[in-house]
């Protein structure tokens, strides 16, 4: 077992070098031989099986049986055409599935986990799926462990192993741990191992890969869970259920049509085929596919605008978001800190003035973990700013490191809001403490003033606090520096009886476009809440700049939150727009408070401690520059770390939902129109022949269903979409009159088709059939243009904006003209050539659907009567 082996034994077993790693050549060979570092997925269905599944429907099978019977009744052409149309429909279904799967595979590729390895002696980042046995992997806080590793080096490494052991308590890891060869330990006790899928909470490490994919410990568990179910989004589930209900209703109506036809002594076999064909055409089996493709293509669009949606449901939920809780640094601001002022000897000075006090600039340089290399200063933006400021004020980097070597450190954490470093200086050790005013000043008993140490009095404290408030009011982030000397490395002495030295004030300018994005969010009915670790005054000053908040009454601090119950916090959140001095735990409470008030919450985060709040939110949004844990926990990743991208993603999410709504209403209106045509004809004209044949119904389903619906799903963004308030999470696609809209349009399509039948009857039965056939199909194509906008005239939104829909319309109409005029189609579909009068009636009746809907929009130009939101509110 790897945990019982020495490093040398492990090197021999895995044929690797624990210092240099594998060569690229050897890694490629092992990847080819053993496969990738991935858990087995459900095997994809073959193309043949996908095609076969399209016929796995009782109604289709009955129709095929009818086609077979037609052969025996010498209606060979009918039989061939029925089978051909069903086959073409099946191929369209397979194409839709393939398109959706292709988009989803692209999504998986975009969000693939990465790993840092050493190969050929060089550090590089690769896809975690390409890790092989013997790879040398490097870990740091915020990483997921990408494979089972035998640790060879650890520095304060803490790992959370709940995915394997169920225990959420962090486990301390130690590469130097050794175990007897005959000792068997449970996973939780193997201190020199890190296992795939666990999370690095703190520290860093290096380790050799000892197991990948299904051979890893998580892989062994996965073998027991081979029944992988395809997860559907909430909207997909609702529409799948709706399809079943509507399908059942369609079957009942079609059965009723057949029964009535039998009573009327019509041709039994012909009406059986017609009824079944109508049922097949009317069942909206394409709805789930349209939704999946729309969501997946929306994901692709988002990725082009720096937002990677990791989960399809996030695309749906984005359109419902009513509150965005956002970090400040790096999201609203540029994350490029610059020291612009400092406080020393009782005065606030501009950073352009040189710092006379050596301890202030040297202390800020030493008390931090930024690094100076050939490319400049790198590290945390705050520490980078302080180090650059110190260097600009004459600090000699090489000399100060030699003169004051670091011998101990108490790292910064969000709870303490400070950090301390200890440096050797002769026989003594000097401690520097850097942090927030309220965290450091209470620890101070003295003040460094004009080169000497004096007792810190109450008036002096008040003066420091007033100066800090003044700097914070100018949107500066204020950090305090204090010091003391100690004789030993007893940590309990490091942060007591400190001597206050001074403060530095830094500014982090807002990102370009953020203020406008926040204004757009407010216009769209979305509240923006800034969550920051800054002082309340600093946070408010930035909030004012960005239009988030205007007064301290809109600011809540972490300390104030602790005094509020969950219900009180939910009440407070109705007017709070800034949370200052916030901790990761506060973020979780904020999300819960908003959700208690039935808000749909988006939360941003970038650190390992942000994972709980990202999970708790309806949409967790991670920064592309954040930790691996935050990215893998999130629903959406911002590759440019920009708040404006969130608003763009919300806009895209709303548009995707709106387009799905258009496609659904189109499909159901058209299906209802087909049922209405045949049902009314049978009921109202008992002696007249049926207005449509089985083949004509199937042809209409082929030409007017799938492609116009998919074209509507690709409709360009509605320019008015962000003038609306967020829709409710429980809102139906048919809310506030949607059903009425669908039913009225469906009934109208059916009615004008029968009007065409009456006109055609003046010529002959075949002409009547043909005109009904033409109006029913061409009216549906015109109806697809109606649904380009649910509120505005199609002439206002631009006739040529959706080129795909326009092409579908033109091709569809051309096909209908062709089937009337070409002899081969006249034979197959039993159509007759129409004269100009008939064509005029066909196009006049079909286009009247545009006129009816345009009049409706004219009377309600801004707020269409079946939409649930109000742009005027």
CSV table of C-alpha atoms in Angstrom, one decimal, residues 341-349 437 459-480 502-505 537-538:
chain,number,residue,atom,x,y,z
A,341,UNK,CA,-2.2,58.2,1.8
A,342,UNK,CA,-0.7,57.3,5.1
A,343,UNK,CA,-1.1,58.3,8.8
A,344,UNK,CA,1.9,59.0,10.9
A,345,UNK,CA,2.6,61.2,14.0
A,346,UNK,CA,-1.0,62.3,14.2
A,347,UNK,CA,-1.3,63.5,10.6
A,348,UNK,CA,-2.7,62.1,7.3
A,349,UNK,CA,-0.1,62.6,4.5
A,437,UNK,CA,-8.1,49.1,12.8
A,459,UNK,CA,-7.6,61.0,23.2
A,460,UNK,CA,-4.9,59.5,21.0
A,461,UNK,CA,-7.0,56.5,20.3
A,462,UNK,CA,-9.9,58.7,19.4
A,463,UNK,CA,-7.7,60.8,17.1
A,464,UNK,CA,-6.5,57.6,15.3
A,465,UNK,CA,-10.1,56.3,14.9
A,466,UNK,CA,-11.2,59.7,13.5
A,467,UNK,CA,-8.3,59.7,11.0
A,468,UNK,CA,-9.1,56.2,9.9
A,469,UNK,CA,-12.8,57.1,9.4
A,470,UNK,CA,-11.7,60.1,7.4
A,471,UNK,CA,-9.6,57.9,5.1
A,472,UNK,CA,-12.3,55.3,4.8
A,473,UNK,CA,-14.8,58.0,3.9
A,474,UNK,CA,-12.6,58.7,0.9
A,475,UNK,CA,-13.0,55.1,-0.3
A,476,UNK,CA,-9.6,54.1,1.0
A,477,UNK,CA,-8.9,50.7,2.5
A,478,UNK,CA,-7.1,51.3,5.7
A,479,UNK,CA,-4.5,49.0,7.3
A,480,UNK,CA,-2.9,49.5,10.7
A,502,UNK,CA,0.8,54.2,11.6
A,503,UNK,CA,-1.7,53.4,8.9
A,504,UNK,CA,-1.7,53.1,5.1
A,505,UNK,CA,-4.7,54.0,2.9
A,537,UNK,CA,-17.1,54.0,5.8
A,538,UNK,CA,-14.8,52.7,3.1
